[in-house]
JSON list of C-alpha atoms in Angstrom, two decimals:
[
{"chain": "A", "resi": 8, "resn": "MET", "atom": "CA", "xyz": [-22.51, 101.44, -6.80]},
{"chain": "A", "resi": 9, "resn": "ASN", "atom": "CA", "xyz": [-25.35, 100.42, -9.15]},
{"chain": "A", "resi": 10, "resn": "TRP", "atom": "CA", "xyz": [-28.77, 98.74, -9.18]},
{"chain": "A", "resi": 11, "resn": "ASN", "atom": "CA", "xyz": [-27.16, 95.33, -8.55]},
{"chain": "A", "resi": 12, "resn": "ASN", "atom": "CA", "xyz": [-26.30, 96.60, -5.05]},
{"chain": "A", "resi": 13, "resn": "ILE", "atom": "CA", "xyz": [-29.95, 97.37, -4.23]},
{"chain": "A", "resi": 14, "resn": "THR", "atom": "CA", "xyz": [-32.19, 94.55, -3.01]},
{"chain": "A", "resi": 15, "resn": "ILE", "atom": "CA", "xyz": [-35.97, 94.34, -3.15]},
{"chain": "A", "resi": 16, "resn": "HIS", "atom": "CA", "xyz": [-36.02, 95.12, 0.58]},
{"chain": "A", "resi": 17, "resn": "GLN", "atom": "CA", "xyz": [-33.95, 98.28, 0.07]},
{"chain": "A", "resi": 18, "resn": "LEU", "atom": "CA", "xyz": [-36.12, 99.30, -2.89]},
{"chain": "A", "resi": 19, "resn": "GLN", "atom": "CA", "xyz": [-39.20, 98.96, -0.70]},
{"chain": "A", "resi": 20, "resn": "GLU", "atom": "CA", "xyz": [-37.59, 101.07, 2.02]},
{"chain": "A", "resi": 21, "resn": "ILE", "atom": "CA", "xyz": [-36.56, 103.69, -0.55]},
{"chain": "A", "resi": 22, "resn": "HIS", "atom": "CA", "xyz": [-40.10, 103.64, -1.92]},
{"chain": "A", "resi": 23, "resn": "SER", "atom": "CA", "xyz": [-41.46, 104.34, 1.57]},
{"chain": "A", "resi": 24, "resn": "CYS", "atom": "CA", "xyz": [-39.50, 107.63, 1.60]},
{"chain": "A", "resi": 25, "resn": "ARG", "atom": "CA", "xyz": [-41.55, 109.12, -1.25]},
{"chain": "A", "resi": 26, "resn": "ASP", "atom": "CA", "xyz": [-43.60, 111.44, 0.98]},
{"chain": "A", "resi": 27, "resn": "MET", "atom": "CA", "xyz": [-40.63, 112.97, 2.82]},
{"chain": "A", "resi": 28, "resn": "SER", "atom": "CA", "xyz": [-39.17, 116.38, 2.13]},
{"chain": "A", "resi": 29, "resn": "ASP", "atom": "CA", "xyz": [-36.41, 116.40, -0.50]},
{"chain": "A", "resi": 30, "resn": "LEU", "atom": "CA", "xyz": [-33.38, 116.57, 1.82]},
{"chain": "A", "resi": 31, "resn": "GLU", "atom": "CA", "xyz": [-34.89, 114.16, 4.35]},
{"chain": "A", "resi": 32, "resn": "ARG", "atom": "CA", "xyz": [-35.71, 111.72, 1.53]},
{"chain": "A", "resi": 33, "resn": "GLN", "atom": "CA", "xyz": [-32.18, 111.95, 0.08]},
{"chain": "A", "resi": 34, "resn": "MET", "atom": "CA", "xyz": [-30.56, 111.35, 3.48]},
{"chain": "A", "resi": 35, "resn": "ASN", "atom": "CA", "xyz": [-32.84, 108.38, 4.19]},
{"chain": "A", "resi": 36, "resn": "ILE", "atom": "CA", "xyz": [-32.16, 106.90, 0.76]},
{"chain": "A", "resi": 37, "resn": "LEU", "atom": "CA", "xyz": [-28.44, 107.31, 1.36]},
{"chain": "A", "resi": 38, "resn": "ALA", "atom": "CA", "xyz": [-28.72, 105.49, 4.69]},
{"chain": "A", "resi": 39, "resn": "ILE", "atom": "CA", "xyz": [-30.77, 102.69, 3.09]},
{"chain": "A", "resi": 40, "resn": "ALA", "atom": "CA", "xyz": [-28.55, 102.26, 0.02]},
{"chain": "A", "resi": 41, "resn": "LEU", "atom": "CA", "xyz": [-25.30, 102.27, 1.98]},
{"chain": "A", "resi": 42, "resn": "ASN", "atom": "CA", "xyz": [-26.69, 100.29, 4.94]},
{"chain": "A", "resi": 43, "resn": "LEU", "atom": "CA", "xyz": [-25.86, 103.11, 7.35]},
{"chain": "A", "resi": 44, "resn": "SER", "atom": "CA", "xyz": [-27.73, 104.44, 10.35]},
{"chain": "A", "resi": 45, "resn": "MET", "atom": "CA", "xyz": [-29.32, 107.88, 10.12]},
{"chain": "A", "resi": 46, "resn": "ASP", "atom": "CA", "xyz": [-26.87, 109.01, 12.82]},
{"chain": "A", "resi": 47, "resn": "ASP", "atom": "CA", "xyz": [-23.98, 108.05, 10.51]},
{"chain": "A", "resi": 48, "resn": "VAL", "atom": "CA", "xyz": [-25.51, 109.99, 7.62]},
{"chain": "A", "resi": 49, "resn": "GLU", "atom": "CA", "xyz": [-26.36, 113.03, 9.74]},
{"chain": "A", "resi": 50, "resn": "SER", "atom": "CA", "xyz": [-22.81, 113.18, 11.08]},
{"chain": "A", "resi": 51, "resn": "MET", "atom": "CA", "xyz": [-21.27, 113.35, 7.57]},
{"chain": "A", "resi": 52, "resn": "THR", "atom": "CA", "xyz": [-19.69, 116.60, 6.42]},
{"chain": "A", "resi": 53, "resn": "LEU", "atom": "CA", "xyz": [-21.33, 118.42, 3.52]},
{"chain": "A", "resi": 54, "resn": "ASP", "atom": "CA", "xyz": [-18.46, 117.38, 1.22]},
{"chain": "A", "resi": 55, "resn": "LYS", "atom": "CA", "xyz": [-18.89, 113.74, 2.22]},
{"chain": "A", "resi": 56, "resn": "LEU", "atom": "CA", "xyz": [-22.68, 113.96, 1.75]},
{"chain": "A", "resi": 57, "resn": "THR", "atom": "CA", "xyz": [-22.22, 115.48, -1.70]},
{"chain": "A", "resi": 58, "resn": "THR", "atom": "CA", "xyz": [-19.79, 112.71, -2.65]},
{"chain": "A", "resi": 59, "resn": "GLU", "atom": "CA", "xyz": [-22.10, 109.98, -1.35]},
{"chain": "A", "resi": 60, "resn": "PHE", "atom": "CA", "xyz": [-25.19, 111.50, -3.01]},
{"chain": "A", "resi": 61, "resn": "ALA", "atom": "CA", "xyz": [-23.32, 111.46, -6.33]},
{"chain": "A", "resi": 62, "resn": "LYS", "atom": "CA", "xyz": [-22.79, 107.70, -5.94]},
{"chain": "A", "resi": 63, "resn": "LEU", "atom": "CA", "xyz": [-26.56, 107.26, -5.92]},
{"chain": "A", "resi": 64, "resn": "SER", "atom": "CA", "xyz": [-27.15, 109.00, -9.26]},
{"chain": "A", "resi": 65, "resn": "PHE", "atom": "CA", "xyz": [-27.84, 105.57, -10.82]},
{"chain": "A", "resi": 66, "resn": "LEU", "atom": "CA", "xyz": [-31.19, 105.63, -8.97]},
{"chain": "A", "resi": 67, "resn": "ASN", "atom": "CA", "xyz": [-32.37, 108.24, -11.48]},
{"chain": "A", "resi": 68, "resn": "ASP", "atom": "CA", "xyz": [-32.21, 105.64, -14.28]},
{"chain": "A", "resi": 69, "resn": "LEU", "atom": "CA", "xyz": [-34.14, 102.42, -14.63]},
{"chain": "A", "resi": 70, "resn": "PRO", "atom": "CA", "xyz": [-32.24, 99.16, -14.11]},
{"chain": "A", "resi": 71, "resn": "LYS", "atom": "CA", "xyz": [-30.74, 97.65, -17.25]},
{"chain": "A", "resi": 72, "resn": "ALA", "atom": "CA", "xyz": [-29.96, 93.96, -17.36]},
{"chain": "A", "resi": 73, "resn": "PRO", "atom": "CA", "xyz": [-30.70, 90.97, -19.56]},
{"chain": "A", "resi": 74, "resn": "ILE", "atom": "CA", "xyz": [-33.69, 88.94, -18.45]},
{"chain": "A", "resi": 75, "resn": "GLN", "atom": "CA", "xyz": [-32.91, 85.85, -16.39]},
{"chain": "A", "resi": 76, "resn": "PHE", "atom": "CA", "xyz": [-35.32, 83.00, -15.85]},
{"chain": "A", "resi": 77, "resn": "MET", "atom": "CA", "xyz": [-32.94, 80.95, -13.70]},
{"chain": "A", "resi": 78, "resn": "PHE", "atom": "CA", "xyz": [-31.12, 82.47, -10.76]},
{"chain": "A", "resi": 79, "resn": "LYS", "atom": "CA", "xyz": [-29.25, 81.57, -7.61]},
{"chain": "A", "resi": 80, "resn": "LEU", "atom": "CA", "xyz": [-29.99, 83.37, -4.38]},
{"chain": "A", "resi": 81, "resn": "ARG", "atom": "CA", "xyz": [-28.21, 82.60, -1.12]},
{"chain": "A", "resi": 82, "resn": "GLY", "atom": "CA", "xyz": [-27.21, 79.12, -2.25]},
{"chain": "A", "resi": 83, "resn": "ARG", "atom": "CA", "xyz": [-30.65, 78.18, -3.62]},
{"chain": "A", "resi": 84, "resn": "TYR", "atom": "CA", "xyz": [-31.70, 77.94, -7.26]},
{"chain": "A", "resi": 85, "resn": "PHE", "atom": "CA", "xyz": [-34.95, 79.22, -8.76]},
{"chain": "A", "resi": 86, "resn": "ARG", "atom": "CA", "xyz": [-36.70, 79.26, -12.13]},
{"chain": "A", "resi": 87, "resn": "LEU", "atom": "CA", "xyz": [-39.24, 81.89, -13.12]},
{"chain": "A", "resi": 88, "resn": "ALA", "atom": "CA", "xyz": [-42.29, 81.09, -15.24]},
{"chain": "A", "resi": 89, "resn": "LYS", "atom": "CA", "xyz": [-41.70, 82.03, -18.89]},
{"chain": "A", "resi": 90, "resn": "THR", "atom": "CA", "xyz": [-45.09, 81.23, -20.36]},
{"chain": "A", "resi": 91, "resn": "PRO", "atom": "CA", "xyz": [-48.67, 81.11, -19.13]},
{"chain": "A", "resi": 92, "resn": "ASN", "atom": "CA", "xyz": [-48.53, 77.33, -19.60]},
{"chain": "A", "resi": 93, "resn": "GLU", "atom": "CA", "xyz": [-45.99, 77.12, -16.77]},
{"chain": "A", "resi": 94, "resn": "MET", "atom": "CA", "xyz": [-48.47, 78.70, -14.39]},
{"chain": "A", "resi": 95, "resn": "CYS", "atom": "CA", "xyz": [-51.45, 77.16, -12.65]},
{"chain": "A", "resi": 96, "resn": "GLY", "atom": "CA", "xyz": [-54.82, 78.81, -12.23]},
{"chain": "A", "resi": 97, "resn": "HIS", "atom": "CA", "xyz": [-54.11, 79.30, -8.53]},
{"chain": "A", "resi": 98, "resn": "HIS", "atom": "CA", "xyz": [-51.09, 81.46, -9.46]},
{"chain": "A", "resi": 99, "resn": "PHE", "atom": "CA", "xyz": [-53.37, 83.95, -11.16]},
{"chain": "A", "resi": 100, "resn": "ILE", "atom": "CA", "xyz": [-55.80, 83.98, -8.24]},
{"chain": "A", "resi": 101, "resn": "GLU", "atom": "CA", "xyz": [-52.99, 84.36, -5.71]},
{"chain": "A", "resi": 102, "resn": "LEU", "atom": "CA", "xyz": [-51.41, 87.15, -7.75]},
{"chain": "A", "resi": 103, "resn": "GLN", "atom": "CA", "xyz": [-54.68, 89.05, -7.49]},
{"chain": "A", "resi": 104, "resn": "GLN", "atom": "CA", "xyz": [-54.66, 88.57, -3.70]},
{"chain": "A", "resi": 105, "resn": "VAL", "atom": "CA", "xyz": [-50.95, 89.40, -3.25]},
{"chain": "A", "resi": 106, "resn": "PHE", "atom": "CA", "xyz": [-50.99, 92.45, -5.46]},
{"chain": "A", "resi": 107, "resn": "ASN", "atom": "CA", "xyz": [-52.25, 95.19, -3.19]},
{"chain": "A", "resi": 108, "resn": "GLY", "atom": "CA", "xyz": [-52.10, 98.01, -5.73]},
{"chain": "A", "resi": 109, "resn": "ASP", "atom": "CA", "xyz": [-48.45, 98.79, -5.16]},
{"chain": "A", "resi": 110, "resn": "VAL", "atom": "CA", "xyz": [-46.11, 96.59, -7.18]},
{"chain": "A", "resi": 111, "resn": "ILE", "atom": "CA", "xyz": [-43.00, 97.64, -5.26]},
{"chain": "A", "resi": 112, "resn": "GLU", "atom": "CA", "xyz": [-44.54, 96.76, -1.89]},
{"chain": "A", "resi": 113, "resn": "SER", "atom": "CA", "xyz": [-45.62, 93.36, -3.26]},
{"chain": "A", "resi": 114, "resn": "LEU", "atom": "CA", "xyz": [-42.59, 92.62, -5.44]},
{"chain": "A", "resi": 115, "resn": "HIS", "atom": "CA", "xyz": [-41.02, 89.96, -3.21]},
{"chain": "A", "resi": 116, "resn": "LYS", "atom": "CA", "xyz": [-44.35, 88.11, -2.98]},
{"chain": "A", "resi": 117, "resn": "ILE", "atom": "CA", "xyz": [-44.93, 88.31, -6.73]},
{"chain": "A", "resi": 118, "resn": "VAL", "atom": "CA", "xyz": [-41.46, 86.91, -7.51]},
{"chain": "A", "resi": 119, "resn": "ALA", "atom": "CA", "xyz": [-41.96, 84.18, -4.88]},
{"chain": "A", "resi": 120, "resn": "LEU", "atom": "CA", "xyz": [-45.27, 83.19, -6.47]},
{"chain": "A", "resi": 121, "resn": "LEU", "atom": "CA", "xyz": [-43.88, 83.07, -9.99]},
{"chain": "A", "resi": 122, "resn": "SER", "atom": "CA", "xyz": [-40.72, 81.18, -9.10]},
{"chain": "A", "resi": 123, "resn": "VAL", "atom": "CA", "xyz": [-40.12, 77.50, -8.50]},
{"chain": "A", "resi": 124, "resn": "GLU", "atom": "CA", "xyz": [-37.22, 76.25, -6.43]},
{"chain": "A", "resi": 125, "resn": "VAL", "atom": "CA", "xyz": [-35.07, 73.88, -8.47]},
{"chain": "A", "resi": 126, "resn": "ASP", "atom": "CA", "xyz": [-31.89, 71.90, -7.96]},
{"chain": "A", "resi": 127, "resn": "PHE", "atom": "CA", "xyz": [-28.57, 72.64, -9.66]},
{"chain": "A", "resi": 128, "resn": "PHE", "atom": "CA", "xyz": [-29.77, 70.81, -12.79]},
{"chain": "A", "resi": 129, "resn": "GLY", "atom": "CA", "xyz": [-33.06, 72.75, -13.00]},
{"chain": "A", "resi": 130, "resn": "ARG", "atom": "CA", "xyz": [-35.32, 69.98, -11.71]},
{"chain": "A", "resi": 131, "resn": "ASN", "atom": "CA", "xyz": [-38.17, 71.06, -9.43]},
{"chain": "A", "resi": 132, "resn": "LYS", "atom": "CA", "xyz": [-37.52, 70.46, -5.75]},
{"chain": "A", "resi": 133, "resn": "LYS", "atom": "CA", "xyz": [-40.13, 68.55, -3.81]},
{"chain": "A", "resi": 134, "resn": "VAL", "atom": "CA", "xyz": [-42.14, 70.78, -1.46]},
{"chain": "A", "resi": 135, "resn": "VAL", "atom": "CA", "xyz": [-43.78, 69.25, 1.61]},
{"chain": "A", "resi": 136, "resn": "ASP", "atom": "CA", "xyz": [-45.55, 72.30, 3.08]},
{"chain": "A", "resi": 137, "resn": "ALA", "atom": "CA", "xyz": [-46.47, 74.69, 0.24]},
{"chain": "A", "resi": 138, "resn": "GLN", "atom": "CA", "xyz": [-47.51, 77.57, 2.51]},
{"chain": "A", "resi": 139, "resn": "ALA", "atom": "CA", "xyz": [-44.35, 77.43, 4.63]},
{"chain": "A", "resi": 140, "resn": "HIS", "atom": "CA", "xyz": [-42.23, 77.14, 1.48]},
{"chain": "A", "resi": 141, "resn": "TYR", "atom": "CA", "xyz": [-43.96, 80.18, -0.05]},
{"chain": "A", "resi": 142, "resn": "GLU", "atom": "CA", "xyz": [-43.40, 82.25, 3.11]},
{"chain": "A", "resi": 143, "resn": "ASP", "atom": "CA", "xyz": [-39.75, 81.18, 3.15]},
{"chain": "A", "resi": 144, "resn": "LYS", "atom": "CA", "xyz": [-39.39, 82.20, -0.51]},
{"chain": "A", "resi": 145, "resn": "CYS", "atom": "CA", "xyz": [-41.02, 85.57, 0.20]},
{"chain": "A", "resi": 146, "resn": "ALA", "atom": "CA", "xyz": [-38.48, 86.28, 2.94]},
{"chain": "A", "resi": 147, "resn": "LEU", "atom": "CA", "xyz": [-35.62, 85.13, 0.72]},
{"chain": "A", "resi": 148, "resn": "MET", "atom": "CA", "xyz": [-36.74, 87.25, -2.26]},
{"chain": "A", "resi": 149, "resn": "MET", "atom": "CA", "xyz": [-36.30, 90.37, -0.13]},
{"chain": "A", "resi": 150, "resn": "HIS", "atom": "CA", "xyz": [-32.54, 89.86, -0.74]},
{"chain": "A", "resi": 151, "resn": "LEU", "atom": "CA", "xyz": [-32.88, 89.64, -4.52]},
{"chain": "A", "resi": 152, "resn": "PRO", "atom": "CA", "xyz": [-31.08, 92.44, -6.41]},
{"chain": "A", "resi": 153, "resn": "VAL", "atom": "CA", "xyz": [-33.56, 94.74, -8.19]},
{"chain": "A", "resi": 154, "resn": "PRO", "atom": "CA", "xyz": [-32.51, 94.25, -11.86]},
{"chain": "A", "resi": 155, "resn": "LEU", "atom": "CA", "xyz": [-33.74, 90.64, -12.01]},
{"chain": "A", "resi": 156, "resn": "PRO", "atom": "CA", "xyz": [-37.34, 91.26, -10.88]},
{"chain": "A", "resi": 157, "resn": "TYR", "atom": "CA", "xyz": [-37.46, 94.51, -12.84]},
{"chain": "A", "resi": 158, "resn": "THR", "atom": "CA", "xyz": [-36.53, 92.91, -16.17]},
{"chain": "A", "resi": 159, "resn": "TYR", "atom": "CA", "xyz": [-38.81, 89.96, -15.39]},
{"chain": "A", "resi": 160, "resn": "ALA", "atom": "CA", "xyz": [-41.69, 92.35, -14.66]},
{"chain": "A", "resi": 161, "resn": "LEU", "atom": "CA", "xyz": [-41.18, 93.97, -18.06]},
{"chain": "A", "resi": 162, "resn": "PHE", "atom": "CA", "xyz": [-41.24, 90.54, -19.67]},
{"chain": "A", "resi": 163, "resn": "PHE", "atom": "CA", "xyz": [-44.29, 89.50, -17.67]},
{"chain": "A", "resi": 164, "resn": "LEU", "atom": "CA", "xyz": [-46.20, 92.61, -18.74]},
{"chain": "A", "resi": 165, "resn": "GLU", "atom": "CA", "xyz": [-45.72, 91.44, -22.33]},
{"chain": "A", "resi": 166, "resn": "VAL", "atom": "CA", "xyz": [-46.93, 87.91, -21.48]},
{"chain": "A", "resi": 167, "resn": "TYR", "atom": "CA", "xyz": [-49.83, 88.99, -19.22]},
{"chain": "A", "resi": 168, "resn": "PRO", "atom": "CA", "xyz": [-52.42, 89.52, -22.00]},
{"chain": "A", "resi": 169, "resn": "GLU", "atom": "CA", "xyz": [-51.70, 86.00, -23.28]},
{"chain": "A", "resi": 170, "resn": "LEU", "atom": "CA", "xyz": [-52.00, 84.68, -19.73]},
{"chain": "A", "resi": 171, "resn": "LEU", "atom": "CA", "xyz": [-55.44, 86.22, -19.41]},
{"chain": "A", "resi": 172, "resn": "LYS", "atom": "CA", "xyz": [-56.52, 84.59, -22.70]},
{"chain": "A", "resi": 173, "resn": "SER", "atom": "CA", "xyz": [-55.25, 81.18, -21.53]},
{"chain": "A", "resi": 174, "resn": "ILE", "atom": "CA", "xyz": [-57.00, 81.47, -18.18]},
{"chain": "A", "resi": 175, "resn": "LEU", "atom": "CA", "xyz": [-60.25, 82.64, -19.80]},
{"chain": "A", "resi": 176, "resn": "SER", "atom": "CA", "xyz": [-60.12, 79.71, -22.21]},
{"chain": "A", "resi": 177, "resn": "SER", "atom": "CA", "xyz": [-59.45, 77.26, -19.38]},
{"chain": "A", "resi": 178, "resn": "LEU", "atom": "CA", "xyz": [-62.22, 78.69, -17.19]},
{"chain": "A", "resi": 179, "resn": "THR", "atom": "CA", "xyz": [-64.68, 78.62, -20.11]},
{"chain": "A", "resi": 180, "resn": "THR", "atom": "CA", "xyz": [-63.90, 74.93, -20.71]},
{"chain": "A", "resi": 181, "resn": "GLU", "atom": "CA", "xyz": [-64.29, 74.15, -17.01]},
{"chain": "A", "resi": 182, "resn": "MET", "atom": "CA", "xyz": [-67.63, 76.00, -16.89]},
{"chain": "A", "resi": 183, "resn": "LYS", "atom": "CA", "xyz": [-68.91, 74.05, -19.92]},
{"chain": "A", "resi": 184, "resn": "ASP", "atom": "CA", "xyz": [-67.84, 70.77, -18.31]},
{"chain": "A", "resi": 185, "resn": "LEU", "atom": "CA", "xyz": [-69.49, 71.75, -15.03]},
{"chain": "A", "resi": 186, "resn": "THR", "atom": "CA", "xyz": [-72.69, 72.82, -16.79]},
{"chain": "A", "resi": 187, "resn": "HIS", "atom": "CA", "xyz": [-72.70, 69.55, -18.74]},
{"chain": "A", "resi": 188, "resn": "GLN", "atom": "CA", "xyz": [-72.28, 67.53, -15.53]},
{"chain": "A", "resi": 189, "resn": "LEU", "atom": "CA", "xyz": [-75.07, 69.48, -13.79]},
{"chain": "A", "resi": 190, "resn": "THR", "atom": "CA", "xyz": [-77.38, 68.92, -16.76]},
{"chain": "A", "resi": 191, "resn": "LYS", "atom": "CA", "xyz": [-76.65, 65.17, -16.68]},
{"chain": "A", "resi": 192, "resn": "ALA", "atom": "CA", "xyz": [-77.33, 65.03, -12.94]},
{"chain": "A", "resi": 193, "resn": "GLN", "atom": "CA", "xyz": [-80.79, 66.54, -13.33]}
]
């Protein structure tokens, strides 16, 4: 077992165990990671528990994987934004709204916002109802294995300062244009 076996949904459930006592947390994490009920975990012998806990030792290390900007999830293809130029101003605003202070709790929404559904050849798919499509992507991203969003998040943290500069520049230009139009109107 490794990080590729843990989805965003499981990571969020594991994250929710952070305030439990040590043994309770470990047993809950075991149930989450192995997709078992708590009854199944509680009925394990101590030897079996020890063996199963050992399988989860990878959780003590951060995921390691090459960054991917294109990925397939449940038969659908997606492309993640690589540069600030691939993002619209509304992405930045929506990221501020989606991000509730806890990246792990918001991870599926963040990945859904920063991804575009594409066809097999990488061409953007036409979206009829943007809100319904976003909600569908959010639900789908819950099944995404953790290494992909983790490595993308590391990449994005490097790009974020440049994104802020681009957005500031764009907003400054828009404000000048708006001010110029208001001055002309008076």
